[in-house]
Amino acid sequence: MTLAASAEGVLAAPSGGRRARGGYGRYAGGKVLGSLGSLAFVLVVNFFLFRVLPGDPARTLGRGRFSSPEQLEAFSATYGLDEPLPRQFLTYLGNTLTGDLGVSLRYRVPVADLLLDRIGPTLLLVGTSTLLAAMIGMWLGTRAAWAHGQRFDRLSTGASLTLYSMPEWWLGLLLIATLAVGFGPVPGLFPTGGLHSVDVDPWSPGGVLDVARHLTLPVLTLTLAYLADYALIMRSSLLDELGSDYLTTARAKGLRDVAVRNRHAVPNALLPATTVLALNFGFVVAGAITVETVFSIPGLGLLATEALEIPDYWVLQGAFLVASVGVILANLLANLLYGVLDPRVRT
Amino acid sequence: MLAACLLPLGLLAGPGGAAASASQGEDPVRFTVALLNEVDSFNPFLGIEVESYEMWALTYDYLVDFSTDDLSLQPSLATDWESSDDGLEWRFTIRDDVTWSDGEPLTADDLAFTYGRVLGKGPEAATWKSWLAGVTDVEATDDTTLVMTLSRPNSVLPMVPIPIVPQHVWSDVTGEQMKSYAAEPTDGAPVVGSGPFRLVEGTAGGSTYRFEANPDYWNGAPHVDEVVFRVFKSEDPAVQALVKGEVDFVEGISALQVASLEGRDGVLAQNADTPGFDEISFNAGSVDLETGEPIGDPNPAVLDPDFRFALGLALDRQQLVDTVYQGAGRPGSTIVPPGYATFHWEPPAEDLSHDPERAAALLDEAGYTTGPDGMRTLPDGSPIGTLRLFARSDSATSTDVMAYFKEWLADLGIDSEVTTVESSKLTDIILAGEFDAFEWGWFVDADPTSMLSYMTCDQRGNWSDSWYCDEDYDALFEQQGSELDPEARAEQIHSMQEMLFRDAPYLVTAYNTTGQAVRSDRFACLLQQPAGTGQWIFQQGTHTYRSIRPADEAGDCDGSTGATEASEAGADEGVGTGVLVGMGGLAVLLAAGAAVLVVRRRASAEDRE
């Protein structure tokens, strides 16, 4: 019902129809414009943010090499590092807008290629974990709130809090030491790290299975770590609803407990959890640096952290741009969705 | 029943499991190495990481090689060399039995081509040109003769560590293309090289590199079919992978990990000497290079060589090695490590010993006397103030060493403060001269020229990080650079080390080590360089890769002395650290869960009351 109305609003907006004023179209348009503004801001900040970092790539990359001052200058000249900053900025703007993200100083390959290689593993790892964590977490939270104060509530809340407070790398190492290496008579079930085995093509049917095996432990680690977020939010927002009159009404109508929970209480309690989920999806591309490190998954987060040491400006800019676009898009999507779910925000 | 249950689990474990024995059936014999860092480029004119150097060594050959025993010079592509009396012409005889992996013969033309590119103006020059200092022309007069013409003698020759690339492949790469030329397998065709292995799979920055043996290698075919490198991003998982048998070799692990692996059956672990050192460096005089005016704000005390030398006696190097380095290292002395036996100069023992009393006496003598408050003053009577010491945040060693140094300074009545910064930030601080001392380290090439050059006046504002500048030192540096008599040159290099030791811009704290471990139940015949104390891989040359063979085919390793022996299997059995850690972790988890439950139960009990 609401969805149909909003679709109409969107359609009506460009022609300036009656519903447009204060309607969904205007709201959505504003949000899109805002996002474009953020994007422009990111483009500018992106350049200067990394130029104020300490360090000079030519020096970091050359440390310990037998070279003369002239050779150092030659390096800087080769990669355009000796040009005045405003000029570098213009080059950067022009290149970025035409889709050229530059060449990595460390790897000497186009940054776009590097990012493309790394974004897949990251999306797979963090995306899967976020989805799993949200699904399991929300389910746990709902059940816990419904069984408020009972054993299930105490157990699930206690467990998710414990997992929440454990460092991700430690959880990962724990899983490696047990499930990957094996203990006692139990053999190691999963690989200790990497994305796929040495001579396996990850795109073949066998390769997909192989990748799945490699991703099991890292996904498990992240899922366990993210779980509490959703479980706790879902639990508390459902608890807020529990005393509401409409639930008493629903019960008075003689509805079964499950129906009261799933059809009346849960939909109303979903909003905060949706916000968290949407925001987290924005960060999916940014990767999960600690887990990528422990399991040696060649992801975007790891790439960016390592680029900081040089600093590898072009890789940093590219990674930051991709991550920012992810967050901006997720935000936009969340805002648009909110406008649909809760019409009050449109004004 | 149990076995039946475990069987599918074993299948699940797949090819990574211990079942993949090195020499079973028709599977290739594969030696898998865990690296802790990626290769940054397979193009020898672009890469800078040590991992990349290792890959080039597998793929390409060099003019000369270095022995495993003592790093002495050995023939490689050049079987023979001689220089004219004035050192202005070098003549190399090149082997005639070498072919590239695509079947083309390797001739002197390929060497002339490679060096020629380095002598040009492209990125090749930025990387290697210093090694060919003074060389004006390189020419192949015939297939087996290479002639170098020089404008001034260059004593580094023939120790030129530049990988020789095939002209018939690389001549197609323009200067512009070279900036990003990857030298990686394309369309399934391996990289063309003349080395003992060739790269068949892998990209720079990727996580796996696969090399196939070259059965026709002129210096003897390797005894394994493949060498595979897998990149691990942290140490613990790499060690776990070794224990599990997913990899056969780990390197770059800590002394703690070596200790945990040492008693384990089927594993051989060592702390190997590396060709480098760690040092505390002083600001020996930061100046504006154009005007000659002092820049930064060094404490007047650290500008004084006598002051710096006295502080060297306050160092307890043995304690640093025992505690900070956990025993995995050796007390340091000079900037040329003792592994380079001919070039290393060892200072008198009494000048290296921990002698705070003598340090105090020397300080008194130099005018840094103790004031009424127990703190030392400058010779003019004003207080020294607080020395600013810098440590690197990415190195626990660095921060620990500086913490000790601060204490030892306090014992002498000198106040100091340690600031921890990132390496890149430290570089900026050094260039601005805004420091009194910091902790860092260097790797040293087989020829010490590069390391010695960093202490010359010319390198201030470039690689010099102590701002040390001394005319006599520079004169000696020039002299050794064109000295053609090896003995005389070694003598000059000794003198340079002695000067540096007396002037003390650096207090060399330790010669560090790196942890390495191998599955000796699967592979044997690894060689150390230098013999007895050195590394198994990451050497000058490819000695271990060519010598290594499956444990059951090891025999006496063709009589190589000092090669590792095969050991009984058994790494998979017994309770390992991994399991203990895992069990411990589970116990903690359970305890935490129980605690939470108890607390909550108690809380709800109170609520009920």
mmCIF file of C-alpha atoms in Angstrom, chain A residues 53-56 58-69 71-72 74-75 78-79 103 106-109 114 117-118 151 153-155 157-158 161-163 166 170 173-174 176-178 180-194 196-199 213 235 292-296 298 302 306 308-311, chain B residues 6 9-10 12-15 30 37-40 46-49 53 56 125-131 179-180 201 204-205 207-208 210 228 230-234 236-237 240-241 243-244 246 424-425 427-428 431 440-442 445 449-450 453-454 458-459 461-463 465 578-579 581-583 585 588-589 592-593 596-597 600-601:
data_model
loop_
_atom_site.group_PDB
_atom_site.id
_atom_site.type_symbol
_atom_site.label_atom_id
_atom_site.label_comp_id
_atom_site.label_asym_id
_atom_site.label_seq_id
_atom_site.Cartn_x
_atom_site.Cartn_y
_atom_site.Cartn_z
ATOM 1 C CA LEU A 53 50.162 12.304 5.828
ATOM 2 C CA PRO A 54 53.748 12.206 7.016
ATOM 3 C CA GLY A 55 56.211 10.414 4.800
ATOM 4 C CA ASP A 56 57.467 10.598 1.262
ATOM 5 C CA ALA A 58 60.079 7.934 -2.779
ATOM 6 C CA ARG A 59 61.923 7.667 0.534
ATOM 7 C CA THR A 60 59.833 4.882 2.045
ATOM 8 C CA LEU A 61 60.069 2.818 -1.118
ATOM 9 C CA GLY A 62 63.769 3.379 -1.472
ATOM 10 C CA ARG A 63 64.979 2.844 2.076
ATOM 11 C CA GLY A 64 67.984 0.593 2.141
ATOM 12 C CA ARG A 65 68.573 0.803 -1.585
ATOM 13 C CA PHE A 66 71.867 1.900 -2.956
ATOM 14 C CA SER A 67 70.899 5.158 -4.626
ATOM 15 C CA SER A 68 72.030 8.727 -5.094
ATOM 16 C CA PRO A 69 69.994 11.926 -4.579
ATOM 17 C CA GLN A 71 68.081 8.686 -8.496
ATOM 18 C CA LEU A 72 65.597 9.688 -5.801
ATOM 19 C CA ALA A 74 64.260 10.564 -10.931
ATOM 20 C CA PHE A 75 61.822 8.343 -9.051
ATOM 21 C CA THR A 78 58.659 9.373 -12.997
ATOM 22 C CA TYR A 79 55.523 9.271 -10.847
ATOM 23 C CA VAL A 103 49.000 3.717 -10.836
ATOM 24 C CA ARG A 106 54.148 0.173 -4.666
ATOM 25 C CA TYR A 107 52.840 -2.352 -7.170
ATOM 26 C CA ARG A 108 53.134 -0.212 -10.323
ATOM 27 C CA VAL A 109 49.826 -1.489 -11.633
ATOM 28 C CA LEU A 114 44.031 -3.642 -7.747
ATOM 29 C CA ASP A 117 40.832 -7.743 -7.523
ATOM 30 C CA ARG A 118 40.322 -6.933 -3.865
ATOM 31 C CA ARG A 151 16.741 -18.953 30.455
ATOM 32 C CA ASP A 153 17.138 -14.686 27.106
ATOM 33 C CA ARG A 154 19.896 -14.946 29.687
ATOM 34 C CA LEU A 155 21.805 -17.482 27.640
ATOM 35 C CA THR A 157 22.235 -12.258 25.656
ATOM 36 C CA GLY A 158 25.138 -13.517 27.739
ATOM 37 C CA LEU A 161 27.765 -10.055 24.849
ATOM 38 C CA THR A 162 30.720 -12.387 25.401
ATOM 39 C CA LEU A 163 31.332 -12.722 21.669
ATOM 40 C CA MET A 166 36.133 -10.685 22.224
ATOM 41 C CA TRP A 170 41.630 -13.604 18.886
ATOM 42 C CA LEU A 173 43.093 -17.428 15.906
ATOM 43 C CA LEU A 174 41.022 -19.600 18.214
ATOM 44 C CA ILE A 176 42.316 -21.590 13.339
ATOM 45 C CA ALA A 177 43.938 -23.389 16.259
ATOM 46 C CA THR A 178 40.932 -25.691 16.670
ATOM 47 C CA ALA A 180 41.769 -25.519 10.978
ATOM 48 C CA VAL A 181 44.671 -27.313 12.645
ATOM 49 C CA GLY A 182 42.564 -29.928 14.377
ATOM 50 C CA PHE A 183 42.921 -31.313 17.866
ATOM 51 C CA GLY A 184 43.158 -34.776 19.356
ATOM 52 C CA PRO A 185 41.735 -37.300 16.883
ATOM 53 C CA VAL A 186 39.794 -34.607 15.039
ATOM 54 C CA PRO A 187 41.566 -33.524 11.863
ATOM 55 C CA GLY A 188 41.680 -29.926 10.724
ATOM 56 C CA LEU A 189 38.571 -29.270 8.676
ATOM 57 C CA PHE A 190 39.319 -25.922 7.098
ATOM 58 C CA PRO A 191 42.346 -24.149 5.617
ATOM 59 C CA THR A 192 44.322 -21.788 7.841
ATOM 60 C CA GLY A 193 44.108 -18.897 5.420
ATOM 61 C CA GLY A 194 43.945 -17.589 1.890
ATOM 62 C CA HIS A 196 41.571 -20.553 -2.518
ATOM 63 C CA SER A 197 43.999 -23.445 -2.939
ATOM 64 C CA VAL A 198 47.114 -23.139 -5.057
ATOM 65 C CA ASP A 199 46.181 -24.721 -8.363
ATOM 66 C CA ARG A 213 35.778 -23.893 2.413
ATOM 67 C CA ARG A 235 15.834 -7.286 21.772
ATOM 68 C CA GLU A 292 41.438 -10.127 6.601
ATOM 69 C CA THR A 293 44.806 -10.062 8.366
ATOM 70 C CA VAL A 294 44.299 -13.184 10.464
ATOM 71 C CA PHE A 295 42.981 -15.245 7.567
ATOM 72 C CA SER A 296 45.194 -13.632 4.915
ATOM 73 C CA PRO A 298 43.387 -10.231 0.110
ATOM 74 C CA LEU A 302 44.146 -4.750 4.106
ATOM 75 C CA GLU A 306 49.241 -1.297 3.884
ATOM 76 C CA LEU A 308 49.126 3.972 4.454
ATOM 77 C CA GLU A 309 52.671 2.970 5.343
ATOM 78 C CA ILE A 310 54.175 4.186 2.074
ATOM 79 C CA PRO A 311 51.933 6.324 1.672
ATOM 80 C CA LEU B 6 36.275 -39.318 10.865
ATOM 81 C CA LEU B 9 36.178 -35.228 7.876
ATOM 82 C CA GLY B 10 39.517 -36.313 6.501
ATOM 83 C CA LEU B 12 36.916 -32.537 3.795
ATOM 84 C CA ALA B 13 40.382 -31.550 4.890
ATOM 85 C CA GLY B 14 41.298 -31.889 1.220
ATOM 86 C CA PRO B 15 44.585 -31.353 -0.527
ATOM 87 C CA ARG B 30 56.045 -29.061 -4.239
ATOM 88 C CA ASN B 37 54.675 -9.988 2.792
ATOM 89 C CA GLU B 38 53.645 -9.737 -0.847
ATOM 90 C CA VAL B 39 55.893 -9.401 -3.834
ATOM 91 C CA ASP B 40 55.526 -5.822 -5.048
ATOM 92 C CA LEU B 46 60.590 -1.828 -10.277
ATOM 93 C CA GLY B 47 60.256 -3.942 -7.138
ATOM 94 C CA ILE B 48 61.752 -2.998 -3.803
ATOM 95 C CA GLU B 49 60.620 -5.598 -1.263
ATOM 96 C CA TYR B 53 64.477 -9.962 -4.805
ATOM 97 C CA TRP B 56 64.045 -12.482 -9.309
ATOM 98 C CA ALA B 125 68.347 3.802 -13.694
ATOM 99 C CA ALA B 126 66.520 4.940 -10.574
ATOM 100 C CA THR B 127 66.782 1.402 -9.263
ATOM 101 C CA TRP B 128 70.220 0.082 -10.139
ATOM 102 C CA LYS B 129 72.454 2.801 -11.536
ATOM 103 C CA SER B 130 74.520 3.304 -8.372
ATOM 104 C CA TRP B 131 75.974 -0.177 -8.817
ATOM 105 C CA LYS B 179 57.076 2.170 -15.508
ATOM 106 C CA SER B 180 54.323 -0.409 -15.129
ATOM 107 C CA GLU B 201 51.345 -18.323 -11.880
ATOM 108 C CA ALA B 204 52.351 -8.781 -7.777
ATOM 109 C CA GLY B 205 50.281 -7.981 -4.730
ATOM 110 C CA SER B 207 48.622 -14.055 -2.486
ATOM 111 C CA THR B 208 50.102 -17.064 -4.330
ATOM 112 C CA ARG B 210 53.943 -20.705 -8.322
ATOM 113 C CA VAL B 228 55.046 -22.231 -4.235
ATOM 114 C CA ARG B 230 51.793 -18.296 -0.132
ATOM 115 C CA VAL B 231 51.341 -14.925 1.517
ATOM 116 C CA PHE B 232 50.162 -14.929 5.119
ATOM 117 C CA LYS B 233 49.301 -11.623 6.694
ATOM 118 C CA SER B 234 50.226 -12.556 10.221
ATOM 119 C CA ASP B 236 50.492 -17.106 14.012
ATOM 120 C CA PRO B 237 48.343 -18.468 11.178
ATOM 121 C CA GLN B 240 49.734 -23.002 12.390
ATOM 122 C CA ALA B 241 49.808 -23.776 8.670
ATOM 123 C CA VAL B 243 52.206 -27.354 12.000
ATOM 124 C CA LYS B 244 49.231 -28.579 10.009
ATOM 125 C CA GLU B 246 49.738 -26.755 4.605
ATOM 126 C CA SER B 424 57.152 7.704 7.968
ATOM 127 C CA LYS B 425 56.702 10.457 10.530
ATOM 128 C CA THR B 427 61.660 10.252 8.451
ATOM 129 C CA ASP B 428 60.193 13.766 8.414
ATOM 130 C CA LEU B 431 65.003 15.469 7.718
ATOM 131 C CA TRP B 440 66.242 2.145 13.612
ATOM 132 C CA GLY B 441 68.110 -0.464 11.571
ATOM 133 C CA TRP B 442 69.516 -1.319 8.142
ATOM 134 C CA ASP B 445 74.258 -5.557 0.794
ATOM 135 C CA THR B 449 79.555 0.202 -0.391
ATOM 136 C CA SER B 450 75.899 1.222 -0.140
ATOM 137 C CA SER B 453 77.805 5.637 1.467
ATOM 138 C CA TYR B 454 74.903 6.494 3.786
ATOM 139 C CA ASP B 458 76.622 13.800 0.130
ATOM 140 C CA GLN B 459 73.906 11.626 1.578
ATOM 141 C CA GLY B 461 69.140 15.076 3.155
ATOM 142 C CA ASN B 462 69.009 11.784 1.274
ATOM 143 C CA TRP B 463 69.718 8.449 2.996
ATOM 144 C CA ASP B 465 69.795 9.791 8.905
ATOM 145 C CA GLY B 578 47.655 -24.637 18.803
ATOM 146 C CA VAL B 579 45.475 -27.130 20.575
ATOM 147 C CA VAL B 581 45.727 -22.267 22.890
ATOM 148 C CA GLY B 582 42.440 -23.460 21.461
ATOM 149 C CA MET B 583 41.508 -25.384 24.595
ATOM 150 C CA GLY B 585 40.438 -20.153 24.647
ATOM 151 C CA VAL B 588 37.997 -18.869 28.929
ATOM 152 C CA LEU B 589 34.917 -18.624 26.758
ATOM 153 C CA ALA B 592 33.080 -16.021 30.789
ATOM 154 C CA GLY B 593 29.699 -17.387 29.759
ATOM 155 C CA VAL B 596 27.728 -13.790 32.928
ATOM 156 C CA LEU B 597 25.032 -16.328 33.778
ATOM 157 C CA ARG B 600 22.555 -12.323 35.763
ATOM 158 C CA ARG B 601 20.990 -15.024 37.901
#
